[in-house]
Short mmCIF file of C-alpha atoms in Angstrom, two decimals:
data_model
loop_
_atom_site.label_atom_id
_atom_site.label_comp_id
_atom_site.label_asym_id
_atom_site.label_seq_id
_atom_site.Cartn_x
_atom_site.Cartn_y
_atom_site.Cartn_z
CA MET A 1 0.07 -0.33 0.24
CA SER A 2 1.44 3.65 -0.75
CA GLU A 3 0.58 5.93 1.39
CA SER A 4 -0.01 7.99 -1.22
CA GLN A 5 -2.46 5.97 -3.08
CA LEU A 6 -4.60 5.83 0.59
CA THR A 7 -4.70 9.52 0.55
CA GLN A 8 -5.57 10.00 -3.26
CA ALA A 9 -8.78 7.64 -1.89
CA PHE A 10 -9.58 9.61 0.85
CA VAL A 11 -9.45 13.12 -1.12
CA THR A 12 -11.62 11.80 -3.99
CA ALA A 13 -13.84 10.30 -1.75
CA LEU A 14 -14.26 13.14 1.06
CA GLY A 15 -14.05 15.74 -1.67
CA ILE A 16 -10.76 17.54 1.02
CA SER A 17 -7.64 18.53 -0.21
CA ALA A 18 -3.70 16.26 0.85
CA GLU A 19 -2.63 18.65 3.75
CA GLN A 20 -5.97 17.13 5.63
CA VAL A 21 -5.41 13.64 5.40
CA THR A 22 -3.57 12.89 8.42
CA ASP A 23 -4.06 9.70 10.63
CA GLU A 24 -6.13 11.84 13.38
CA LEU A 25 -8.36 12.58 10.58
CA THR A 26 -11.78 10.73 11.92
CA TYR A 27 -14.90 9.59 11.12
CA ASN A 28 -17.72 12.69 10.73
CA GLU A 29 -15.14 14.83 12.29
CA ILE A 30 -15.42 17.16 9.56
CA ASP A 31 -18.62 17.68 7.73
CA ALA A 32 -17.09 16.17 4.34
CA TRP A 33 -16.93 12.46 6.09
CA ASP A 34 -20.82 12.12 6.88
CA SER A 35 -21.84 7.87 5.50
CA THR A 36 -22.42 8.84 1.95
CA ALA A 37 -19.27 9.55 1.94
CA HIS A 38 -17.34 6.53 3.81
CA MET A 39 -19.78 4.38 1.27
CA ILE A 40 -17.38 6.03 -1.81
CA LEU A 41 -14.49 5.84 0.67
CA ILE A 42 -14.84 2.33 0.95
CA ALA A 43 -15.35 1.49 -3.01
CA GLU A 44 -12.72 3.69 -3.77
CA LEU A 45 -10.47 1.42 -1.61
CA GLU A 46 -11.42 -1.58 -2.56
CA ASP A 47 -11.04 -0.17 -6.01
CA THR A 48 -7.39 1.32 -5.38
CA PHE A 49 -6.57 -1.84 -3.55
CA ASP A 50 -8.60 -4.34 -5.58
CA ILE A 51 -9.82 -6.32 -2.25
CA MET A 52 -13.31 -6.71 -0.35
CA LEU A 53 -13.48 -5.17 2.59
CA ASP A 54 -15.71 -7.69 5.55
CA THR A 55 -18.29 -5.41 7.01
CA ASP A 56 -16.94 -5.35 10.99
CA ASP A 57 -13.82 -3.63 8.95
CA ILE A 58 -16.10 -1.28 7.32
CA ILE A 59 -17.63 -0.29 10.37
CA ASP A 60 -13.97 0.14 12.08
CA MET A 61 -12.92 2.11 9.93
CA SER A 62 -13.03 5.49 11.45
CA SER A 63 -9.89 7.05 11.40
CA VAL A 64 -7.56 7.63 8.37
CA ALA A 65 -4.49 5.24 11.58
CA LYS A 66 -7.61 2.97 11.38
CA ALA A 67 -7.61 2.23 7.99
CA LYS A 68 -4.02 1.72 7.81
CA GLN A 69 -3.92 -0.84 9.60
CA ILE A 70 -7.28 -2.80 8.22
CA LEU A 71 -5.68 -2.47 5.02
CA HIS A 72 -2.50 -4.27 6.40
CA LYS A 73 -4.73 -6.84 7.69
CA TYR A 74 -5.40 -7.17 3.71
CA GLN A 75 -1.84 -7.97 3.30
CA VAL A 76 -2.04 -4.98 1.14
CA ASN A 77 1.55 -3.56 2.05
CA PRO A 78 4.13 -0.06 1.64
CA GLU A 79 5.85 -0.72 -1.39
CA MET B 1 -57.75 11.76 16.37
CA PHE B 2 -53.98 9.44 17.37
CA PHE B 3 -52.90 12.83 19.28
CA ASN B 4 -55.41 13.25 20.95
CA GLU B 5 -54.98 10.09 22.29
CA LEU B 6 -51.49 9.20 23.76
CA GLY B 7 -52.80 8.96 27.35
CA GLY B 8 -54.44 6.29 26.94
CA PHE B 9 -51.68 3.93 26.73
CA GLY B 10 -50.43 5.38 29.79
CA SER B 11 -47.17 3.41 31.02
CA SER B 12 -46.51 2.15 27.30
CA ASP B 13 -42.47 3.20 26.41
CA ALA B 14 -43.03 6.05 23.08
CA LEU B 15 -39.57 7.55 22.92
CA VAL B 16 -36.87 6.00 23.26
CA SER B 17 -33.58 7.66 22.95
CA THR B 18 -30.54 6.21 23.39
CA ARG B 19 -26.69 6.48 23.22
CA TYR B 20 -23.68 3.31 23.21
CA SER B 21 -20.98 3.76 24.95
CA GLU B 22 -20.32 -0.02 26.87
CA ALA B 23 -23.47 -0.45 26.94
CA LEU B 24 -26.88 0.14 26.31
CA GLU B 25 -28.14 3.65 27.56
CA GLN B 26 -31.17 4.68 27.19
CA THR B 27 -34.04 7.85 28.50
CA VAL B 28 -38.01 6.51 27.60
CA VAL B 29 -40.35 8.68 28.13
CA ASP B 30 -43.64 6.85 28.13
CA TYR B 31 -46.89 7.89 26.57
CA ALA B 32 -48.15 9.63 29.72
CA THR B 33 -45.04 11.25 29.89
CA LEU B 34 -45.60 12.08 26.32
CA ASN B 35 -49.24 13.52 26.33
CA GLN B 36 -48.29 15.29 29.69
CA LYS B 37 -45.44 17.84 27.74
CA ALA B 38 -47.14 17.66 24.83
CA GLU B 39 -50.11 19.52 26.47
CA SER B 40 -47.79 21.41 28.48
CA LEU B 41 -46.14 23.24 25.57
CA ALA B 42 -49.25 23.46 24.20
CA TYR B 43 -51.66 25.30 26.33
CA ARG B 44 -48.20 27.25 26.77
CA LEU B 45 -48.77 27.99 23.35
CA THR B 46 -51.96 28.63 23.32
CA GLN B 47 -51.65 31.07 26.34
CA THR B 48 -48.89 33.39 24.38
CA PHE B 49 -51.26 33.65 21.45
CA SER B 50 -55.06 33.82 23.47
CA GLN B 51 -56.36 31.40 20.50
CA PRO B 52 -59.19 30.73 22.02
CA SER B 53 -60.55 34.30 21.26
CA ARG B 54 -59.80 34.49 18.53
CA THR B 55 -62.41 32.70 15.40
CA ALA B 56 -61.78 30.13 13.79
CA GLU B 57 -60.16 31.02 10.79
CA GLN B 58 -58.44 33.24 11.80
CA ARG B 59 -55.36 30.82 13.38
CA CYS B 60 -51.40 31.54 14.10
CA LEU B 61 -48.83 29.12 12.72
CA VAL B 62 -45.49 27.59 14.53
CA ALA B 63 -42.39 26.91 12.60
CA ILE B 64 -40.81 23.51 13.86
CA LYS B 65 -37.28 23.15 13.07
CA MET B 66 -37.58 19.33 12.87
CA HIS B 67 -34.66 17.08 15.12
CA ASN B 68 -34.61 13.41 14.95
CA THR B 69 -35.41 14.10 18.46
CA VAL B 70 -38.11 13.01 21.32
CA GLU B 71 -38.15 16.91 21.91
CA SER B 72 -39.15 18.01 18.27
CA VAL B 73 -41.75 15.38 18.64
CA VAL B 74 -43.07 16.86 21.34
CA ASP B 75 -43.18 20.18 19.48
CA TYR B 76 -44.84 18.87 16.74
CA LEU B 77 -47.54 16.89 18.56
CA ALA B 78 -48.14 20.23 21.05
CA ALA B 79 -48.28 22.30 17.70
CA LEU B 80 -51.04 19.76 16.25
CA LYS B 81 -52.92 19.85 20.04
CA ALA B 82 -52.72 23.16 20.35
CA ASN B 83 -54.83 23.77 17.30
CA MET B 84 -52.00 25.28 15.32
CA PRO B 85 -50.84 24.76 11.90
CA ALA B 86 -47.00 23.98 11.43
CA LEU B 87 -44.69 24.33 9.27
CA LEU B 88 -42.06 21.68 9.23
CA ILE B 89 -38.69 22.35 8.90
CA ASN B 90 -34.99 20.90 8.10
CA PRO B 91 -32.73 22.21 10.82
CA GLU B 92 -29.79 21.83 9.34
CA LEU B 93 -30.70 24.58 6.46
CA SER B 94 -28.39 27.26 6.46
CA ASP B 95 -29.67 30.82 8.42
CA PRO B 96 -29.97 32.85 5.01
CA TYR B 97 -33.27 29.95 3.88
CA CYS B 98 -34.76 29.94 7.01
CA GLU B 99 -34.89 33.44 6.53
CA ALA B 100 -36.63 33.32 3.19
CA LEU B 101 -39.03 30.52 4.53
CA TYR B 102 -39.63 33.06 7.41
CA THR B 103 -40.31 35.85 4.82
CA HIS B 104 -43.34 33.62 2.81
CA TYR B 105 -44.06 32.47 5.94
CA VAL B 106 -44.50 34.98 8.54
CA PRO B 107 -44.24 32.34 11.14
CA ASN B 108 -46.09 33.74 15.03
CA ALA B 109 -43.11 31.24 16.55
CA VAL B 110 -39.82 29.83 15.72
CA ILE B 111 -39.47 26.31 17.79
CA GLU B 112 -37.21 24.30 18.21
CA GLN B 113 -36.12 21.29 20.56
CA ASN B 114 -39.19 23.07 23.59
CA HIS B 115 -37.89 26.44 22.60
CA VAL B 116 -40.51 28.62 22.08
CA ARG B 117 -39.06 32.07 20.36
CA VAL B 118 -42.22 33.88 19.60
CA THR B 119 -41.99 36.67 16.90
CA HIS B 120 -44.99 38.16 16.97
CA ASP B 121 -48.97 37.73 18.06
CA THR B 122 -50.73 38.70 14.76
CA SER B 123 -53.63 35.91 13.28
CA SER B 124 -54.32 35.78 9.74
CA PRO B 125 -56.97 33.45 8.42
CA ILE B 126 -55.79 29.84 7.53
CA HIS B 127 -58.62 27.45 6.31
CA PRO B 128 -59.30 25.44 9.80
CA ASP B 129 -58.63 21.98 8.58
CA VAL B 130 -54.42 22.82 8.04
CA ALA B 131 -52.56 20.92 10.37
CA LEU B 132 -49.90 20.84 9.04
CA LEU B 133 -46.66 22.48 6.05
CA LEU B 134 -44.79 19.84 4.71
CA PRO B 135 -41.54 20.83 2.76
CA THR B 136 -41.39 19.17 -0.63
CA SER B 137 -37.36 19.45 -0.70
CA GLY B 138 -36.29 19.75 2.45
CA SER B 139 -32.50 21.07 1.26
CA THR B 140 -33.04 23.80 -0.99
CA GLY B 141 -35.51 25.97 1.44
CA ALA B 142 -38.00 26.40 -1.51
CA PRO B 143 -41.61 28.18 -0.21
CA LYS B 144 -43.83 25.77 -2.25
CA HIS B 145 -44.64 23.63 0.62
CA VAL B 146 -47.61 20.36 0.36
CA VAL B 147 -50.50 21.60 2.83
CA LEU B 148 -51.74 18.35 4.98
CA SER B 149 -55.20 18.85 6.77
CA TYR B 150 -55.89 16.66 10.77
CA ALA B 151 -57.47 13.88 8.35
CA ASN B 152 -54.65 13.17 6.64
CA LEU B 153 -52.66 12.75 8.96
CA GLN B 154 -55.22 10.40 10.98
CA ALA B 155 -56.78 8.40 7.21
CA ASN B 156 -53.20 7.82 6.99
CA ALA B 157 -52.24 6.55 10.01
CA GLU B 158 -54.86 4.45 10.20
CA SER B 159 -54.70 3.01 7.20
CA ILE B 160 -50.30 2.17 6.89
CA CYS B 161 -51.79 0.74 10.76
CA GLU B 162 -53.78 -2.46 8.68
CA TYR B 163 -50.94 -3.00 6.36
CA LEU B 164 -47.98 -3.17 8.08
CA PRO B 165 -48.28 -5.36 11.60
CA ILE B 166 -47.31 -2.66 14.34
CA GLN B 167 -47.66 -4.05 17.28
CA ALA B 168 -48.16 -2.47 20.75
CA SER B 169 -44.80 -4.58 21.32
CA ASP B 170 -43.03 -2.54 19.04
CA ARG B 171 -39.79 -0.86 18.76
CA ALA B 172 -39.25 1.41 15.82
CA LEU B 173 -36.09 2.92 15.27
CA SER B 174 -36.09 6.14 13.79
CA THR B 175 -33.89 6.70 10.85
CA LEU B 176 -34.92 9.15 8.44
CA PRO B 177 -35.93 12.61 8.54
CA LEU B 178 -38.97 13.50 10.76
CA PHE B 179 -39.17 17.05 8.45
CA TYR B 180 -39.91 14.40 5.70
CA SER B 181 -43.07 12.32 4.94
CA TYR B 182 -42.32 8.93 5.20
CA GLY B 183 -40.03 9.43 8.55
CA LEU B 184 -43.22 10.89 9.78
CA SER B 185 -45.75 8.58 8.82
CA VAL B 186 -43.10 6.16 11.11
CA ILE B 187 -44.09 8.26 13.84
CA ASN B 188 -47.55 8.79 13.47
CA THR B 189 -48.29 5.57 13.03
CA HIS B 190 -46.93 4.06 16.30
CA LEU B 191 -48.29 6.56 18.35
CA TYR B 192 -51.70 5.79 16.81
CA ALA B 193 -50.55 2.08 17.35
CA GLY B 194 -49.89 2.51 20.52
CA ALA B 195 -45.72 1.08 19.91
CA ALA B 196 -42.32 2.51 21.12
CA ILE B 197 -40.13 4.64 18.94
CA VAL B 198 -36.38 4.51 19.29
CA PHE B 199 -33.91 7.07 18.92
CA SER B 200 -29.97 7.10 18.02
CA PRO B 201 -27.41 9.38 17.03
CA TYR B 202 -25.78 7.23 14.42
CA THR B 203 -25.31 6.04 11.35
CA VAL B 204 -25.21 2.06 9.91
CA VAL B 205 -22.04 2.73 9.06
CA GLU B 206 -21.41 3.58 13.01
CA ARG B 207 -20.94 0.73 15.17
CA GLU B 208 -23.06 1.68 17.75
CA PHE B 209 -25.93 2.08 15.03
CA TRP B 210 -25.61 -2.08 15.41
CA GLN B 211 -25.05 -2.24 19.50
CA VAL B 212 -28.06 0.05 19.42
CA LEU B 213 -29.95 -1.93 16.96
CA ASP B 214 -29.19 -5.32 18.91
CA ALA B 215 -29.82 -4.27 22.60
CA ALA B 216 -32.83 -1.89 21.98
CA LYS B 217 -34.47 -4.65 20.98
CA ILE B 218 -35.14 -2.98 17.19
CA SER B 219 -38.29 -4.46 15.98
CA SER B 220 -38.76 -2.94 12.56
CA MET B 221 -36.89 0.16 10.33
CA ALA B 222 -36.96 2.17 7.73
CA GLY B 223 -35.53 2.82 4.87
CA VAL B 224 -35.12 4.97 1.46
CA PRO B 225 -33.18 3.30 -1.79
CA HIS B 226 -29.91 4.34 -0.29
CA THR B 227 -30.26 3.33 3.06
CA TYR B 228 -30.89 -0.13 1.87
CA ASP B 229 -28.07 0.36 -0.95
CA MET B 230 -25.38 0.96 2.52
CA LEU B 231 -26.97 -1.73 4.76
CA LEU B 232 -26.52 -4.30 1.77
CA LYS B 233 -22.98 -2.84 0.45
CA LEU B 234 -22.56 -3.71 4.56
CA ARG B 235 -23.99 -7.51 3.65
CA PHE B 236 -26.37 -6.74 7.13
CA THR B 237 -28.64 -9.86 5.64
CA ARG B 238 -26.16 -12.24 7.32
CA ARG B 239 -26.55 -10.65 10.52
CA ASP B 240 -28.09 -12.87 13.23
CA MET B 241 -30.94 -9.56 13.84
CA PRO B 242 -33.44 -12.31 16.12
CA HIS B 243 -35.71 -8.97 17.24
CA LEU B 244 -36.20 -7.42 13.30
CA ARG B 245 -39.64 -8.72 12.56
CA TYR B 246 -39.98 -6.58 9.30
CA LEU B 247 -38.72 -3.89 7.16
CA THR B 248 -40.23 -0.84 4.98
CA GLN B 249 -38.73 0.75 1.79
CA ALA B 250 -40.12 3.90 0.16
CA GLY B 251 -38.87 7.23 -0.89
CA GLY B 252 -37.98 5.54 -4.52
CA LYS B 253 -36.99 2.80 -6.43
CA LEU B 254 -34.74 0.27 -4.98
CA ASN B 255 -32.75 -2.01 -7.65
CA GLU B 256 -34.93 -5.09 -8.58
CA GLU B 257 -31.73 -7.09 -7.45
CA ALA B 258 -31.59 -5.68 -4.21
CA VAL B 259 -36.07 -6.03 -3.38
CA SER B 260 -35.46 -9.44 -4.40
CA HIS B 261 -31.98 -9.86 -2.07
CA LEU B 262 -34.25 -8.65 0.75
CA ALA B 263 -37.75 -10.38 -0.13
CA ALA B 264 -35.64 -13.86 -0.12
CA PHE B 265 -34.10 -12.08 3.06
CA ALA B 266 -37.49 -12.11 4.60
CA ALA B 267 -38.92 -14.99 3.97
CA GLN B 268 -35.62 -16.97 4.96
CA HIS B 269 -35.27 -15.72 8.46
CA HIS B 270 -39.44 -15.88 9.39
CA LYS B 271 -39.57 -11.42 9.21
CA GLN B 272 -41.37 -9.48 6.40
CA PHE B 273 -40.45 -7.08 3.50
CA TYR B 274 -42.85 -4.48 2.22
CA VAL B 275 -42.31 -1.35 -0.24
CA MET B 276 -44.40 1.14 -0.35
CA TYR B 277 -45.29 3.71 -2.94
CA GLY B 278 -46.29 7.38 -1.74
CA GLN B 279 -45.65 11.21 -1.83
CA THR B 280 -45.63 13.56 0.82
CA GLU B 281 -48.86 14.72 -1.43
CA ALA B 282 -50.53 12.34 0.12
CA THR B 283 -49.30 12.84 3.29
CA ALA B 284 -46.98 9.52 2.97
CA ARG B 285 -48.58 6.07 1.04
CA MET B 286 -50.29 5.25 -1.03
CA SER B 287 -49.42 1.53 -1.33
CA TYR B 288 -47.30 -1.83 -0.55
CA ALA B 289 -46.24 -4.97 -1.78
CA ASP B 290 -44.74 -7.64 0.88
CA HIS B 291 -42.09 -10.27 0.22
CA ASN B 292 -44.47 -12.41 -0.91
CA THR B 293 -45.52 -10.43 -3.99
CA LEU B 294 -41.99 -8.70 -4.45
CA MET B 295 -40.61 -12.38 -4.91
CA ASN B 296 -42.23 -13.12 -7.81
CA LYS B 297 -42.58 -8.84 -9.10
CA PRO B 298 -39.36 -7.35 -7.55
CA GLY B 299 -40.26 -4.09 -9.73
CA THR B 300 -43.87 -3.49 -8.59
CA ILE B 301 -45.15 -1.12 -6.27
CA GLY B 302 -48.61 -2.81 -5.14
CA ARG B 303 -51.74 -1.91 -4.88
CA ALA B 304 -53.93 1.10 -2.72
CA ILE B 305 -52.92 1.17 0.39
CA PRO B 306 -56.90 0.23 2.39
CA GLY B 307 -59.05 3.10 1.89
CA GLY B 308 -57.38 4.12 -1.08
CA THR B 309 -57.87 3.63 -5.03
CA LEU B 310 -55.34 3.79 -7.64
CA SER B 311 -55.58 4.36 -11.36
CA ILE B 312 -54.11 5.60 -14.19
CA ASP B 313 -54.57 8.18 -16.80
CA GLU B 314 -52.96 8.43 -20.30
CA GLY B 315 -50.36 6.36 -18.40
CA GLU B 316 -49.58 8.67 -15.23
CA LEU B 317 -50.75 7.21 -12.22
CA CYS B 318 -53.19 8.86 -10.22
CA TYR B 319 -55.14 7.73 -6.62
CA ARG B 320 -58.14 9.15 -5.05
CA GLY B 321 -58.17 8.97 -0.86
CA PRO B 322 -58.75 10.65 2.23
CA ASN B 323 -54.53 11.24 2.65
CA VAL B 324 -54.58 12.60 -0.54
CA MET B 325 -52.93 16.69 0.70
CA MET B 326 -55.30 19.81 0.85
CA GLY B 327 -53.34 21.50 -1.45
CA TYR B 328 -49.94 23.26 -2.25
CA ALA B 329 -48.75 27.26 -0.38
CA ASP B 330 -45.71 29.57 -1.17
CA SER B 331 -46.74 31.58 1.25
CA ARG B 332 -49.33 31.99 4.65
CA ARG B 333 -51.64 34.01 2.18
CA ALA B 334 -51.93 30.97 -0.13
CA LEU B 335 -53.27 28.86 3.37
CA SER B 336 -56.61 30.44 3.44
CA ARG B 337 -58.48 28.79 0.35
CA PHE B 338 -58.38 25.67 -0.92
CA GLU B 339 -59.59 23.32 -4.00
CA PRO B 340 -60.00 19.69 -3.00
CA ILE B 341 -58.67 17.77 -4.80
CA ASP B 342 -60.48 14.44 -6.06
CA TRP B 343 -57.52 12.78 -8.29
CA LEU B 344 -54.15 13.73 -7.04
CA LYS B 345 -51.79 13.14 -10.35
CA THR B 346 -48.44 11.73 -8.93
CA GLY B 347 -46.06 12.81 -11.94
CA ASP B 348 -45.12 9.13 -12.21
CA LEU B 349 -46.03 6.99 -15.17
CA ALA B 350 -47.52 3.45 -14.81
CA THR B 351 -48.73 -0.18 -16.26
CA VAL B 352 -50.98 -2.31 -13.85
CA ASP B 353 -50.84 -6.20 -14.33
CA GLU B 354 -53.63 -8.09 -14.61
CA GLU B 355 -54.09 -9.44 -10.92
CA GLY B 356 -54.09 -5.24 -9.93
CA ASP B 357 -50.11 -5.08 -9.46
CA PHE B 358 -48.79 -1.18 -10.08
CA PHE B 359 -45.50 -0.57 -11.75
CA ILE B 360 -44.03 2.32 -11.90
CA THR B 361 -41.91 3.38 -15.92
CA GLY B 362 -40.48 6.54 -16.06
CA ARG B 363 -41.39 9.99 -14.73
CA ARG B 364 -43.57 12.76 -16.13
CA LYS B 365 -41.13 15.16 -15.10
CA ARG B 366 -38.17 15.75 -14.62
CA PHE B 367 -37.05 14.33 -11.32
CA ILE B 368 -33.97 11.80 -10.26
CA LYS B 369 -33.29 10.99 -6.57
CA VAL B 370 -29.76 10.16 -5.80
CA PHE B 371 -27.93 9.00 -2.45
CA GLY B 372 -32.10 9.76 -1.15
CA TYR B 373 -31.46 13.47 -2.50
CA ARG B 374 -35.41 14.11 -4.36
CA ILE B 375 -33.32 16.40 -7.33
CA ASP B 376 -35.94 19.23 -9.19
CA LEU B 377 -34.20 19.27 -12.83
CA ASP B 378 -35.32 22.31 -14.02
CA HIS B 379 -34.92 23.77 -10.79
CA MET B 380 -30.77 22.92 -11.25
CA GLU B 381 -30.60 24.76 -14.61
CA SER B 382 -32.19 27.54 -13.13
CA VAL B 383 -29.90 27.35 -10.47
CA LEU B 384 -27.27 27.35 -12.78
CA SER B 385 -28.59 30.19 -14.99
CA ALA B 386 -28.89 32.99 -11.90
CA HIS B 387 -25.05 32.15 -11.45
CA GLY B 388 -24.83 33.16 -15.09
CA TYR B 389 -24.41 29.41 -16.80
CA THR B 390 -26.07 27.99 -19.82
CA ALA B 391 -26.95 24.07 -19.16
CA TYR B 392 -28.95 21.25 -19.30
CA CYS B 393 -29.27 19.46 -15.96
CA VAL B 394 -29.79 15.22 -17.07
CA GLY B 395 -29.24 12.32 -14.99
CA ASP B 396 -30.21 9.43 -13.05
CA ASP B 397 -30.46 7.93 -9.83
CA SER B 398 -26.74 7.57 -9.91
CA GLN B 399 -25.56 10.97 -10.81
CA LEU B 400 -26.84 14.27 -11.58
CA CYS B 401 -25.31 15.20 -15.15
CA VAL B 402 -24.23 18.78 -16.47
CA VAL B 403 -23.72 19.91 -20.06
CA LEU B 404 -22.40 23.23 -20.62
CA ALA B 405 -22.43 25.59 -22.78
CA THR B 406 -18.81 27.14 -23.12
CA LYS B 407 -18.48 29.64 -26.10
CA GLU B 408 -15.28 30.97 -26.75
CA ARG B 409 -13.16 28.58 -23.70
CA SER B 410 -10.20 27.71 -23.19
CA SER B 411 -9.79 24.73 -21.93
CA GLN B 412 -7.95 25.82 -18.84
CA ASP B 413 -11.10 27.87 -17.99
CA GLU B 414 -13.41 24.87 -18.85
CA THR B 415 -11.92 22.81 -15.59
CA VAL B 416 -12.10 26.24 -13.38
CA ILE B 417 -15.83 26.51 -14.54
CA GLY B 418 -16.67 22.56 -13.98
CA LYS B 419 -15.54 23.37 -10.59
CA ASP B 420 -17.60 26.11 -9.32
CA VAL B 421 -20.74 24.44 -11.40
CA VAL B 422 -19.96 21.57 -9.00
CA ALA B 423 -19.36 23.91 -6.26
CA VAL B 424 -23.17 25.78 -7.10
CA LEU B 425 -24.93 22.73 -6.90
CA LYS B 426 -23.19 20.72 -4.38
CA LYS B 427 -23.89 23.96 -1.85
CA THR B 428 -27.68 24.06 -3.85
CA THR B 429 -28.50 20.48 -3.33
CA GLY B 430 -26.27 18.86 -0.54
CA LEU B 431 -24.99 16.41 -3.14
CA HIS B 432 -21.61 14.22 -2.89
CA PRO B 433 -19.46 15.88 -5.44
CA LYS B 434 -18.39 12.28 -7.13
CA ALA B 435 -22.19 12.12 -7.93
CA ILE B 436 -22.27 15.23 -10.43
CA ARG B 437 -20.25 15.10 -13.58
CA VAL B 438 -20.05 17.93 -15.67
CA LYS B 439 -19.57 18.30 -19.77
CA PRO B 440 -18.72 21.65 -21.60
CA VAL B 441 -19.52 21.74 -25.13
CA SER B 442 -19.85 24.11 -27.72
CA GLU B 443 -23.86 24.13 -27.72
CA LEU B 444 -26.53 22.60 -26.29
CA PRO B 445 -28.71 20.10 -28.90
CA LEU B 446 -31.55 20.66 -29.87
CA THR B 447 -34.43 18.85 -31.46
CA ALA B 448 -35.91 18.77 -34.85
CA SER B 449 -38.10 21.12 -33.17
CA GLY B 450 -35.90 23.49 -31.03
CA LYS B 451 -36.62 21.84 -28.32
CA LYS B 452 -34.09 21.17 -25.50
CA ASP B 453 -33.40 17.60 -26.64
CA TYR B 454 -32.47 15.99 -23.26
CA ALA B 455 -31.76 12.14 -24.66
CA ALA B 456 -28.73 13.32 -27.00
CA ALA B 457 -27.69 15.27 -23.28
CA MET B 458 -27.91 12.18 -21.62
CA ARG B 459 -25.46 10.29 -24.73
CA TRP B 460 -22.69 12.74 -23.48
CA PHE B 461 -22.79 10.53 -20.16
CA ASP B 462 -22.52 6.57 -21.40
#
């Protein structure tokens, strides 16, 4: 997993700038990350990394840091 | 009327607000208490505006910022009990939009979560049957509202309770906005049946949502297509949900694959699933289909609800019943007189099969529904025009597409303009930018007869 790919998925799904994508960014903290954007984010991540996320992982992906953690489970490793 | 009979359910749970951190935290308001709270607020309102001294046709009107909370339900019931017409407002509507609404309807008070802000005490001629004004578009603050009577609310609640398996022991999760007719109908029907309504601050993508679902023993949920798209993406039908008895879907057409999946899920797990069709213009519901029907006909909207009649007139679906609105209004002055509506023209095109099940085949009006937002395409064109853009708005239920006339502008300008158009539409509709596509063209397509060629416009996005 390249950091830039992950960042790009957040940028596209939430419609925010790359600088805003920090580990601390959490669901519902900004207006742009609502439930609709969350589902778009999930689709982006699944497309980008060619994976299929489990229900629990979709629900647990409540911050950028969490997203990184979860993606590691899918053997999506940093390049 | 259901709102005057709440006290009869005594100590049964009426409204439950929940939170979840490690365990379920819930605050329960029983029917006796709810009735008391609503009556005391109603009394305050009547005292403030000295209603009884006025004639039946001289009435005061209140605006309610309708949150998905116990307090907002109390506000709503108080207005009904006080015999004051209530304009329900999306609480997320920005201040300028609210102010614009107030200039049209001049409310005597604005109520939000039990706080009453009195603005003036001048009454005006308002038809004695007027109970409620619901927005036709909750997100744009357009002045046009659907006007419903007390009898409309009662009739639709009674009818829905005849076909949905609502029991006094039920605990329904309130997931939809309450200024929206479908969300409000969940409240009305459960209060009519003496059942409980549960409020939770969570969305389906949060773990706490599912914890509340289990711990609060939720027995039914209502959703629009977007809700079910998310639920199915979360593969929720694989979950064990022992307390869940039935699900309802309305507010637009859910794709047939999803309907089939949900109908099969219901059949396999001894649950029930209903697809319903309706409009705010008919208070909420006009037709329904249960999962047994949907297994064979996933595209159907079923048959008319008890007490109503559906028919097709020159291809257009029409409805008659006691839940058909009094009419539309766009200002306070327009609330004094109404021409009775015999048949409601839905604006939807439909067919009916030999068994009497109806199918929506298209729309007469140009509307799309994306992520649960109802978008009037003609209105979007006039919004863009107000921003100096000449454009056609087209689309389907997954995207809003804009064909933009950009004469003699460089391609670099086009990107900037495209972004601005997306920003304008995002602000107006609340729609996610990914669902808005802009195609700059040098000339907008016209049909042979010189009309806007929307079919050609749509082909740009294939």
